[in-house]
JSON list of C-alpha atoms and ligand atoms in Angstrom, two decimals:
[
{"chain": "A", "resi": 1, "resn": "UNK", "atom": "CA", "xyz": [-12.65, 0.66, 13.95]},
{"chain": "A", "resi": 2, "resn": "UNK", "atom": "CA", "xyz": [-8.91, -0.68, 13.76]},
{"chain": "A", "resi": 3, "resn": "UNK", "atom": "CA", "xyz": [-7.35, 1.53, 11.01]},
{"chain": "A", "resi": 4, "resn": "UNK", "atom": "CA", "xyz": [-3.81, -0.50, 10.23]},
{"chain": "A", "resi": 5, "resn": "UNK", "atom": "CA", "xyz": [-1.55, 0.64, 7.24]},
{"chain": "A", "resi": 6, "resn": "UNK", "atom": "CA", "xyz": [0.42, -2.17, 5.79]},
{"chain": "A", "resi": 7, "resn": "UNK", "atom": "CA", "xyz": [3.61, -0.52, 4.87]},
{"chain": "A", "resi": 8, "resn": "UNK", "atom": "CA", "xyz": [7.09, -1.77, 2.32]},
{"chain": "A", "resi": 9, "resn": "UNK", "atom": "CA", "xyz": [8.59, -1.25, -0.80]},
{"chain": "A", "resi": 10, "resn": "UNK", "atom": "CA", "xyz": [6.33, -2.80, -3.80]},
{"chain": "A", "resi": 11, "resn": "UNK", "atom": "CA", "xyz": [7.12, -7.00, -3.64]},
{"chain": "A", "resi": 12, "resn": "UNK", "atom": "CA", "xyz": [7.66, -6.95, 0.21]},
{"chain": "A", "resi": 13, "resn": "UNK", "atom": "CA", "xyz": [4.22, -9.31, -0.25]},
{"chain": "A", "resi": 14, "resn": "UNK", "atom": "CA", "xyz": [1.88, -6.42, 1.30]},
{"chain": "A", "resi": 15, "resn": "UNK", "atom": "CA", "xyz": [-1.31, -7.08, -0.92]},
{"chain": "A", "resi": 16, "resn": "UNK", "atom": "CA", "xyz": [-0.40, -10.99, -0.28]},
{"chain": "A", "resi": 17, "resn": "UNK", "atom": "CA", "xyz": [-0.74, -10.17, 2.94]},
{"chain": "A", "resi": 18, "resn": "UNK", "atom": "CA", "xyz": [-3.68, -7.86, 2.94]},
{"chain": "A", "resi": 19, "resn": "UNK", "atom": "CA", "xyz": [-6.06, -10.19, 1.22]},
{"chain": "A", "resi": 20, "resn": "UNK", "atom": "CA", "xyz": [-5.08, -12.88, 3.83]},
{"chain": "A", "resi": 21, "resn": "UNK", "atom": "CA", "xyz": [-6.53, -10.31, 6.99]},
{"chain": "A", "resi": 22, "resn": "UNK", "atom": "CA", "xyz": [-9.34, -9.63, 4.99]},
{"chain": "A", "resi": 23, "resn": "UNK", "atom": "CA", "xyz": [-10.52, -13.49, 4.28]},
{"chain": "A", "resi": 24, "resn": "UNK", "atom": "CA", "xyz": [-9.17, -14.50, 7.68]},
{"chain": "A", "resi": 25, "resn": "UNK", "atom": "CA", "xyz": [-10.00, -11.74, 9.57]},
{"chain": "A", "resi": 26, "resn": "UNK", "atom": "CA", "xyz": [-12.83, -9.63, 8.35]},
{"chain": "A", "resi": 27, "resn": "UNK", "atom": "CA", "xyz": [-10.72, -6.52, 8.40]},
{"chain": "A", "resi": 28, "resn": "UNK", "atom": "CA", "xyz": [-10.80, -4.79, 4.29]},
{"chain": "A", "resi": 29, "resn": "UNK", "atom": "CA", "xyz": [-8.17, -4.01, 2.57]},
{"chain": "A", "resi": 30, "resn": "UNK", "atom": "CA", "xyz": [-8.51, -0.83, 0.36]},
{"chain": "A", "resi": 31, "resn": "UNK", "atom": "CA", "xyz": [-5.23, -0.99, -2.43]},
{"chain": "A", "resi": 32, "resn": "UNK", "atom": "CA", "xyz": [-4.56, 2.40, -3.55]},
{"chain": "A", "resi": 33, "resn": "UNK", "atom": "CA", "xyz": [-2.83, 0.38, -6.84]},
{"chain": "A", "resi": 34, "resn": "UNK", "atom": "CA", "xyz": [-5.70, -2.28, -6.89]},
{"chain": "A", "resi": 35, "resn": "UNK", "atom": "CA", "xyz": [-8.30, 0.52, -7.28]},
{"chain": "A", "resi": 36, "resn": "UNK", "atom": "CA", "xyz": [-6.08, 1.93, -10.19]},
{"chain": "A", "resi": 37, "resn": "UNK", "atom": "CA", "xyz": [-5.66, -1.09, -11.84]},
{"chain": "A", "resi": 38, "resn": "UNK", "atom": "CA", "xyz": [-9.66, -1.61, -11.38]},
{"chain": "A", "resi": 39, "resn": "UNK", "atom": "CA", "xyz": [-10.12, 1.92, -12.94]},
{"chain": "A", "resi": 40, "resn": "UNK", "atom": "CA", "xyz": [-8.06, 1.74, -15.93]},
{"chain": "A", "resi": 41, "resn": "UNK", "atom": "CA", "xyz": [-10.00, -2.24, -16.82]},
{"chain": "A", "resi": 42, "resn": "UNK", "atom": "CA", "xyz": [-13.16, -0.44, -17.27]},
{"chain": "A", "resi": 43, "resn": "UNK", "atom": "CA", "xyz": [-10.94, 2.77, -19.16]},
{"chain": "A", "resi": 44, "resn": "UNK", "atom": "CA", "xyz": [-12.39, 5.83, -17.02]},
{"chain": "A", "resi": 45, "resn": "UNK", "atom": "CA", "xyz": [-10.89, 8.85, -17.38]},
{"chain": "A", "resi": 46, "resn": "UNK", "atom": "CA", "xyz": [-9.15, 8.42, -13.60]},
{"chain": "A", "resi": 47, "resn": "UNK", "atom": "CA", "xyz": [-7.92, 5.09, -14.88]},
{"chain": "A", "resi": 48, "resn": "UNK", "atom": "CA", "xyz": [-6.60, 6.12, -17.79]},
{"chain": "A", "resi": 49, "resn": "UNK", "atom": "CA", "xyz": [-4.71, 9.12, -16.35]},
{"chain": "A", "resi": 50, "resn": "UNK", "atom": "CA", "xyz": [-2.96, 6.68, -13.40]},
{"chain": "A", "resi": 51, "resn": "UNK", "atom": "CA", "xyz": [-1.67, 4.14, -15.96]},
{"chain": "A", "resi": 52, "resn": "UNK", "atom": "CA", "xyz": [0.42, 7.44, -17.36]},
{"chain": "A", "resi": 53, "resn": "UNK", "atom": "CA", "xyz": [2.17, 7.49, -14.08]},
{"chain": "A", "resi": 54, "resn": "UNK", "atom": "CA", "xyz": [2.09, 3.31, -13.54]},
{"chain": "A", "resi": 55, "resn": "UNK", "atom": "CA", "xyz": [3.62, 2.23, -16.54]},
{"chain": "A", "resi": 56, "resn": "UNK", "atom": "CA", "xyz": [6.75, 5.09, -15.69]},
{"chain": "A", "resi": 57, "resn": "UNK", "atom": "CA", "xyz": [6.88, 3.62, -11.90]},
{"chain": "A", "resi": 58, "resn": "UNK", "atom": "CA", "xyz": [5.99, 6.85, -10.78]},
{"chain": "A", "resi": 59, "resn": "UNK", "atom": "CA", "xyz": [3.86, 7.62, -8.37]},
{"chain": "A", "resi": 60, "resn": "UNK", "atom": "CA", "xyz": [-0.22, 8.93, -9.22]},
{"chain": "A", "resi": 61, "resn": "UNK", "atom": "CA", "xyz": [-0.50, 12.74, -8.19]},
{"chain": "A", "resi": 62, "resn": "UNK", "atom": "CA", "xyz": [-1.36, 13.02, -4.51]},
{"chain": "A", "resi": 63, "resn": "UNK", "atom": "CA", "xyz": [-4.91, 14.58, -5.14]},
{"chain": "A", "resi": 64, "resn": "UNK", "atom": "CA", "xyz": [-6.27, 12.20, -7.14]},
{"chain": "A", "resi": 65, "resn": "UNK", "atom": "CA", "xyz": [-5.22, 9.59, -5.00]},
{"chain": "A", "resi": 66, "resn": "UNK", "atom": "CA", "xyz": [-6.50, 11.03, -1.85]},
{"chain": "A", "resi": 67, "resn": "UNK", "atom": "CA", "xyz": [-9.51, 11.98, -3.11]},
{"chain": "A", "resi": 68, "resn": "UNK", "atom": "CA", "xyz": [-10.16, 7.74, -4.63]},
{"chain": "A", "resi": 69, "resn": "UNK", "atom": "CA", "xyz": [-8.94, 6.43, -1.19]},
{"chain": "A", "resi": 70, "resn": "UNK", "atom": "CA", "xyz": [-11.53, 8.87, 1.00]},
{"chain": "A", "resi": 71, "resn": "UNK", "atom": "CA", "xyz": [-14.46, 7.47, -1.00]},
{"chain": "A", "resi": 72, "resn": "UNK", "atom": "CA", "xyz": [-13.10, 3.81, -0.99]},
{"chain": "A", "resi": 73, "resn": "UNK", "atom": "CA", "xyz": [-13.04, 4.86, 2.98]},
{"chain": "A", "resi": 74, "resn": "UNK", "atom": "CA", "xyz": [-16.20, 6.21, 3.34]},
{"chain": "A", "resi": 75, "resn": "UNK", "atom": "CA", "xyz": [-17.56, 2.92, 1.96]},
{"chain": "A", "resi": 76, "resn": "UNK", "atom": "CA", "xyz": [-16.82, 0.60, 4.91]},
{"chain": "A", "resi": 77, "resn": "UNK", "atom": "CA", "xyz": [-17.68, 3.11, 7.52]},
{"chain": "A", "resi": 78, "resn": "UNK", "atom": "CA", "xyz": [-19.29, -0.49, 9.71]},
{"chain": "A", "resi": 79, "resn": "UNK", "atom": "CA", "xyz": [-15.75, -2.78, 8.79]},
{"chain": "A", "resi": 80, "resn": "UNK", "atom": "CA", "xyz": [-14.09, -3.91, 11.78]},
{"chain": "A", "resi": 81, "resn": "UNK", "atom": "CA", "xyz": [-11.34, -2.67, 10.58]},
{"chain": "A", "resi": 82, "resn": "UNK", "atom": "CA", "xyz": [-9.67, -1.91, 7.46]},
{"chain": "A", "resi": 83, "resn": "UNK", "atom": "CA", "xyz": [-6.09, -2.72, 6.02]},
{"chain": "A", "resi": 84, "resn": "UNK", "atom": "CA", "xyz": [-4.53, 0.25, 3.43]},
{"chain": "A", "resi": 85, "resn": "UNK", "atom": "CA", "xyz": [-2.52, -1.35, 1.08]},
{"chain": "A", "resi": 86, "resn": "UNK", "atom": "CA", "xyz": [-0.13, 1.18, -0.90]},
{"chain": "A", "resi": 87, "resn": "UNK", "atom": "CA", "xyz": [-1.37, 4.25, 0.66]},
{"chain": "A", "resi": 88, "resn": "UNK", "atom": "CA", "xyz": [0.11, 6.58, 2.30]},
{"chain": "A", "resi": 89, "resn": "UNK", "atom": "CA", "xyz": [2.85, 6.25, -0.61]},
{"chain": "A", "resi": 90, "resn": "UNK", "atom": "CA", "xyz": [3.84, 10.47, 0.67]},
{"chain": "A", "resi": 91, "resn": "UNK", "atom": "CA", "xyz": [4.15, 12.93, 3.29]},
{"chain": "A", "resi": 92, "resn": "UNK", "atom": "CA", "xyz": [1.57, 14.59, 1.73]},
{"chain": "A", "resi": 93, "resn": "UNK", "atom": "CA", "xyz": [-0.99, 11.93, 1.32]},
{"chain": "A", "resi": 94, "resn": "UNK", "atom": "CA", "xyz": [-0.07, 10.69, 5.28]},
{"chain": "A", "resi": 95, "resn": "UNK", "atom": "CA", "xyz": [-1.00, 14.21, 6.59]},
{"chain": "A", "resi": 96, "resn": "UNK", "atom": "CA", "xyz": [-4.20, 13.94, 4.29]},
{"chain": "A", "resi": 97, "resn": "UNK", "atom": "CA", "xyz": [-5.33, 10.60, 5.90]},
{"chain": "A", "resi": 98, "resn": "UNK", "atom": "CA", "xyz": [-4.68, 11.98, 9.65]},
{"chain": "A", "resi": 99, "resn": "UNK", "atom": "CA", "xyz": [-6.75, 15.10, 8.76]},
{"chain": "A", "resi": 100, "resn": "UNK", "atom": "CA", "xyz": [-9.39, 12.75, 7.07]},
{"chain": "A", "resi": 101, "resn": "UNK", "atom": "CA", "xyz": [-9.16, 10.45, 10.56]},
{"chain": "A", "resi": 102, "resn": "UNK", "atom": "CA", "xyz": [-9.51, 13.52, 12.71]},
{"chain": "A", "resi": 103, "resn": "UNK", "atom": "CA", "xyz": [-13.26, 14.17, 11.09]},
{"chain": "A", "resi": 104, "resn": "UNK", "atom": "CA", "xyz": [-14.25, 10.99, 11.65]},
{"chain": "A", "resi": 105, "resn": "UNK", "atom": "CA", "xyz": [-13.17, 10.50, 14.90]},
{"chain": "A", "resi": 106, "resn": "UNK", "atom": "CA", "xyz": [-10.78, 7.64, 14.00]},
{"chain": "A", "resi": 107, "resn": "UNK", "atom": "CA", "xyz": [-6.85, 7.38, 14.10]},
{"chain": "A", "resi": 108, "resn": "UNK", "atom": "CA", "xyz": [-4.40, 5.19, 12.40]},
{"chain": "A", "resi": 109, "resn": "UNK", "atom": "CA", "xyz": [-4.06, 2.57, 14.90]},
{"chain": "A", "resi": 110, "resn": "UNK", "atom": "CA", "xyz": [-1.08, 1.23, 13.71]},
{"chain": "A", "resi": 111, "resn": "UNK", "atom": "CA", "xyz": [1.47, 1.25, 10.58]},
{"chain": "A", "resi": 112, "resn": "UNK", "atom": "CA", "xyz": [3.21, -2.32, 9.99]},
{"chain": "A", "resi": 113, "resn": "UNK", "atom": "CA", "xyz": [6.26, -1.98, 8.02]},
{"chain": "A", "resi": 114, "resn": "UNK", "atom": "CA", "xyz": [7.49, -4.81, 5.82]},
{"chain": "A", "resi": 115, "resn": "UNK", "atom": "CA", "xyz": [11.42, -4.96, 5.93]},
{"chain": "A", "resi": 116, "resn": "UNK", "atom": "CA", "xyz": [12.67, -6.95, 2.47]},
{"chain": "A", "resi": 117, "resn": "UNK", "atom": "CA", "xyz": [16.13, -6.69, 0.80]},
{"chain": "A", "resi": 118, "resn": "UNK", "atom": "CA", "xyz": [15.98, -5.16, -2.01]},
{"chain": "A", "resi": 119, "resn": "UNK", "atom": "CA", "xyz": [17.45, -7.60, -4.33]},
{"chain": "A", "resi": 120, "resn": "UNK", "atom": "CA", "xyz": [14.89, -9.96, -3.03]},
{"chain": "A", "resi": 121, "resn": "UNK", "atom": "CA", "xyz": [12.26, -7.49, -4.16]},
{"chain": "A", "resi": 122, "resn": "UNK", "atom": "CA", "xyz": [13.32, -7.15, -7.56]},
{"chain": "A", "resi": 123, "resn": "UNK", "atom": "CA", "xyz": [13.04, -11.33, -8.46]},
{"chain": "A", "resi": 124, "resn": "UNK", "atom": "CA", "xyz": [9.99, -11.69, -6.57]},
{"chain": "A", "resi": 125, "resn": "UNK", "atom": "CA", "xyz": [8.61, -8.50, -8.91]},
{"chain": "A", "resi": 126, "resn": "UNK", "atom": "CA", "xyz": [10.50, -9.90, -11.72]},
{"chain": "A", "resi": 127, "resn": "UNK", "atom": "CA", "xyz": [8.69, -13.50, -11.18]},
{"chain": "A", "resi": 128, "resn": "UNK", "atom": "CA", "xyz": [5.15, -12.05, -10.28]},
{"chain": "A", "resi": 129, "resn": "UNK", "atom": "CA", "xyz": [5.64, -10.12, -13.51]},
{"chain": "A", "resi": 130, "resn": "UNK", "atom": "CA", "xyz": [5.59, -14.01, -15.61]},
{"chain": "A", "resi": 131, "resn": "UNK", "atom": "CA", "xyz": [2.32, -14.21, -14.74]},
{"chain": "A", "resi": 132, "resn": "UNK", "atom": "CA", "xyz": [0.86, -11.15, -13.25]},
{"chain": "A", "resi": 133, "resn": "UNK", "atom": "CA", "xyz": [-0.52, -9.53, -15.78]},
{"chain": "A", "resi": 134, "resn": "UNK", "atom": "CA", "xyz": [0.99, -6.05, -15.03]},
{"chain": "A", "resi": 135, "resn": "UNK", "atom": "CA", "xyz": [3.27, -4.30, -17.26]},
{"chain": "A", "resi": 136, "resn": "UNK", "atom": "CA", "xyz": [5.36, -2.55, -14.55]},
{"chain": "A", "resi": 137, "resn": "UNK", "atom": "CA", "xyz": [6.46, -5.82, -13.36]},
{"chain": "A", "resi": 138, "resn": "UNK", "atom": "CA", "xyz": [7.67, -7.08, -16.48]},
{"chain": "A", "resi": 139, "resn": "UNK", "atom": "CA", "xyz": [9.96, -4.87, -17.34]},
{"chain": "A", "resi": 140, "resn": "UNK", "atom": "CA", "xyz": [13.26, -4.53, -14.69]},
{"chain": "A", "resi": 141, "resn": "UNK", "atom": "CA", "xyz": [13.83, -0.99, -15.86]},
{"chain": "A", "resi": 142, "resn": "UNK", "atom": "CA", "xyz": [10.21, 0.06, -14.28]},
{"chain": "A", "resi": 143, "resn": "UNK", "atom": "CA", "xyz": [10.59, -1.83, -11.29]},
{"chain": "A", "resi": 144, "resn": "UNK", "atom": "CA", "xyz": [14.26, -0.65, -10.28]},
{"chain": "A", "resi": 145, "resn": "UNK", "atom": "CA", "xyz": [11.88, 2.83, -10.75]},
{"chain": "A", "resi": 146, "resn": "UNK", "atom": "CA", "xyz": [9.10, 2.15, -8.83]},
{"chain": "A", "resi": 147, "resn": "UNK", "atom": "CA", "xyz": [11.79, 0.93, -6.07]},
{"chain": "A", "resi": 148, "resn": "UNK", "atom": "CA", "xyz": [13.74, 3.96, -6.70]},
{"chain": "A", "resi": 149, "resn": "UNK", "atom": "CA", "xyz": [10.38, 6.11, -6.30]},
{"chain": "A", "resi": 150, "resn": "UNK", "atom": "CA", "xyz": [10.14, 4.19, -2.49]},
{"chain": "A", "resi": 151, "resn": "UNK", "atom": "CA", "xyz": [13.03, 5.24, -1.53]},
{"chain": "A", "resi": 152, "resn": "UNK", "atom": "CA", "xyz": [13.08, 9.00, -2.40]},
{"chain": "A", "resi": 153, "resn": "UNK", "atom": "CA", "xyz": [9.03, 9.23, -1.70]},
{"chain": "A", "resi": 154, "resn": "UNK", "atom": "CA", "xyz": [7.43, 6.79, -0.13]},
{"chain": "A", "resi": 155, "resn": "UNK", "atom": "CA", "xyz": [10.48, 6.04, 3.12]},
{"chain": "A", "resi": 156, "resn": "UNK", "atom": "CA", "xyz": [9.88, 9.48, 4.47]},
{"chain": "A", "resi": 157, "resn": "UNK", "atom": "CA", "xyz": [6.37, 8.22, 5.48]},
{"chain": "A", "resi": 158, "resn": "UNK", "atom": "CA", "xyz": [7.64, 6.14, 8.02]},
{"chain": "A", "resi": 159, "resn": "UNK", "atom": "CA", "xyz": [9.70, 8.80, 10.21]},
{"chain": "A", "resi": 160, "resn": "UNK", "atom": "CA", "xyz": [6.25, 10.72, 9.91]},
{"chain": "A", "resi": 161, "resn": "UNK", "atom": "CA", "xyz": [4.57, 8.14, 12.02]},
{"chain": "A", "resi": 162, "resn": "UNK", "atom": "CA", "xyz": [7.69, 7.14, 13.80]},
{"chain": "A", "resi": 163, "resn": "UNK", "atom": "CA", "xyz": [7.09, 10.65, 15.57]},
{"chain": "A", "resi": 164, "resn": "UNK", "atom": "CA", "xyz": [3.69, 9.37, 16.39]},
{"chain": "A", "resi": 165, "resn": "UNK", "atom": "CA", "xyz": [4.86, 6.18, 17.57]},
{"chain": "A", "resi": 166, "resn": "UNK", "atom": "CA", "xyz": [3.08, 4.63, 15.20]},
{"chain": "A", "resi": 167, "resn": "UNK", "atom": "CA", "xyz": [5.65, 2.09, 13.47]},
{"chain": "A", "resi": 168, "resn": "UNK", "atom": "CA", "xyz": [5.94, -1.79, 14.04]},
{"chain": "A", "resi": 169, "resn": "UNK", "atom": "CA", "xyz": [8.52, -3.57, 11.51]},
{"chain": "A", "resi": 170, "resn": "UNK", "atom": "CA", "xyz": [8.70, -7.02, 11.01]},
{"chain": "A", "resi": 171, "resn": "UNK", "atom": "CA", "xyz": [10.44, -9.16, 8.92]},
{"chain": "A", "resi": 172, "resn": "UNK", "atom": "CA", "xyz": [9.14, -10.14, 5.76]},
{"chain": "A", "resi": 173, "resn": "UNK", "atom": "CA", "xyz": [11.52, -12.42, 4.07]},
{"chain": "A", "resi": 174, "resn": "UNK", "atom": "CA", "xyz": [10.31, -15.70, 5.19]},
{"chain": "A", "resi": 175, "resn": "UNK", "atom": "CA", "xyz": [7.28, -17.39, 3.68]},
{"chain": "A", "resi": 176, "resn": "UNK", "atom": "CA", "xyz": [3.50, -16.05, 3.23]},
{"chain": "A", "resi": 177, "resn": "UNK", "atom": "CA", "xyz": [2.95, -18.16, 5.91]},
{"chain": "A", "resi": 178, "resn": "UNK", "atom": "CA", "xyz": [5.33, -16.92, 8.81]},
{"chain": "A", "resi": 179, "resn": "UNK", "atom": "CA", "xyz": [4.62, -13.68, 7.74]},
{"chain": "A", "resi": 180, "resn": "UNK", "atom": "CA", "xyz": [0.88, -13.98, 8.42]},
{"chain": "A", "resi": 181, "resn": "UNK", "atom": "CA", "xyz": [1.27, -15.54, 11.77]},
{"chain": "A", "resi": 182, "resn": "UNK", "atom": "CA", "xyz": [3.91, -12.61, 12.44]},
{"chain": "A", "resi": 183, "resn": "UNK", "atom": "CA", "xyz": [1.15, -10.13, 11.27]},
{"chain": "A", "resi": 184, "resn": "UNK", "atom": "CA", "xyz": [-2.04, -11.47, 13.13]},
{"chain": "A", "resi": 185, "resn": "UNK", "atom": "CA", "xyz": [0.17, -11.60, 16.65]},
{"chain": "A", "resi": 186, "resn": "UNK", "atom": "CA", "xyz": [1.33, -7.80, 15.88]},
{"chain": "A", "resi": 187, "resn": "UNK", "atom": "CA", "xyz": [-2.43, -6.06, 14.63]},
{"chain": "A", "resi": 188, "resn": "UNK", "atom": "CA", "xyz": [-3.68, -8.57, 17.23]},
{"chain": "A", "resi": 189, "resn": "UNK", "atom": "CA", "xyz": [-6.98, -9.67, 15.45]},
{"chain": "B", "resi": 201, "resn": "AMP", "atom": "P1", "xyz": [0.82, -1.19, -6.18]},
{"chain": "B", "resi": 201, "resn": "AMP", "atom": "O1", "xyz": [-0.23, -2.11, -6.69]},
{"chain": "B", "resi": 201, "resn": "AMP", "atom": "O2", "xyz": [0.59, -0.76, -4.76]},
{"chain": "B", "resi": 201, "resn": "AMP", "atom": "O3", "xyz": [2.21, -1.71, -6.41]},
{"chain": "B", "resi": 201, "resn": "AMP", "atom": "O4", "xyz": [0.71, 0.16, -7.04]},
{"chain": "B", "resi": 201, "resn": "AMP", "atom": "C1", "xyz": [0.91, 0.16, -8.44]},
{"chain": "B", "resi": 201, "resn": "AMP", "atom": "C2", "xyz": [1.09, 1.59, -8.93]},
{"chain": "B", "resi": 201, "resn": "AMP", "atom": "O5", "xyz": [-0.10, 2.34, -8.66]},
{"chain": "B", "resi": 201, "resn": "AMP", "atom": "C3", "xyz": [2.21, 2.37, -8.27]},
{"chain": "B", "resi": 201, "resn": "AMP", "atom": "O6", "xyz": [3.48, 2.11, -8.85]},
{"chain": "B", "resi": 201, "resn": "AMP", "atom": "C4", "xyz": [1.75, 3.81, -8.52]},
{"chain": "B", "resi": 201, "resn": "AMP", "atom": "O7", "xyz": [1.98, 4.19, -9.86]},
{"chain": "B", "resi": 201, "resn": "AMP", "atom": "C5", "xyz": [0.24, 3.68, -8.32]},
{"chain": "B", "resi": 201, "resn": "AMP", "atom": "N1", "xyz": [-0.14, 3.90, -6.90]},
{"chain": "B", "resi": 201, "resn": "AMP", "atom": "C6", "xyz": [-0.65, 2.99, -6.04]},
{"chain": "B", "resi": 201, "resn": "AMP", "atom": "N2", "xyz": [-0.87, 3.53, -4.84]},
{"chain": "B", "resi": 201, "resn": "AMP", "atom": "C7", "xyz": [-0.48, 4.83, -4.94]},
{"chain": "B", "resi": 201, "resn": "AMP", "atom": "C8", "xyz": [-0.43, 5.93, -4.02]},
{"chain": "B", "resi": 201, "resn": "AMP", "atom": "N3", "xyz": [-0.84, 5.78, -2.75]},
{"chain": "B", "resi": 201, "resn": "AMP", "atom": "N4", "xyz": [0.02, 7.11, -4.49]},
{"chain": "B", "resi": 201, "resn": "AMP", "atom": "C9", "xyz": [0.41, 7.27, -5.76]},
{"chain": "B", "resi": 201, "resn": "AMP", "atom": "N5", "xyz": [0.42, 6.29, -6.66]},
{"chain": "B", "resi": 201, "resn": "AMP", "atom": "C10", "xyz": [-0.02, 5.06, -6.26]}
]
């Protein structure tokens, strides 16, 4: 099974991106955020806790978050391949998923990072945020945060694969689109 991580600050049009493999390409994407957002529209106790964090722009504690992505994991054991969306957002939760790939036999084929200025980022959050639904794009204050929170937690992810050899960047400031084609030629599906 291809295991690709889809990798950029939040706006660089990752989950855009993600659902387009999945309906395209059969691979699944598993968002870390999406799940969140899934768990705190039926109010369980998990979603509840995570909308503490999401509504700051910080990020979910790392052992909750591991522990939701293993099961989402563990349910597409037969995919072709699967797509994580928002995860790993730490060092802490990348060394997780290697140990967790190690078990299984499988390895992180891949991490495709998703280079976007940052100025761009904040309109495109700020005009997802019109009709989005979410909260923490609404408000500029939470998503200069949440871009903040990338930068101090989330970047050091990518010199932990870099060391693996693991990193691909391409980049995603033209449209969906060019993107996509970009994306299918580099996981090659
Ligand atoms: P996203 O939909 O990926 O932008 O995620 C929305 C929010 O969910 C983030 O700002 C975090 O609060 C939380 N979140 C999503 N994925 C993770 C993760 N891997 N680790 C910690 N928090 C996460």
């Amino acid at each position: 099974m291809k295991n690709i991580i889809l990798f950029g600050p939040p706006g660089s049009g990752k989950g855009t991106q993600a659902k387009q493999l999945e309906q395209e390409h059969g691979l699944i994407q598993i968002s870390t955020g999406d799940l969140f957002r899934y768990e705190l529209g039926n109010q369980t106790e998990l979603g509840v806790l995570a909308q503490t964090y999401m509504s700051r722009g910080r990020l979910v504690p790392d052992e909750v978050t591991i522990k939701m992505l293993e099961r989402k994991y563990n349910e597409h054991t037969d995919a072709v391949g699967v797509i994580l969306d928002g995860f790993p957002r730490t060092v802490a939760q990348a060394a997780a998923l290697d140990k967790m790939m190690a078990s299984r036999n499988e390895e992180i084929a891949m991490l495709v990072s998703m280079e976007v200025d940052s100025e761009e980022l904040v309109q495109r959050l700020l005009l997802r945020g019109e009709d989005s639904g979410r909260a923490d794009d609404a408000n500029e204050v939470v998503i200069r945060k949440r871009l903040q929170v990338y930068q101090d937690e989330t970047h050091p992810v990518l010199d932990y694969y870099e060391q693996q050899g693991k990193v691909i960047r391409i980049n995603g400031m033209g449209s969906v689109s060019k993107v996509f084609e970009k994306l299918v030629e580099t996981v090659s599906v």
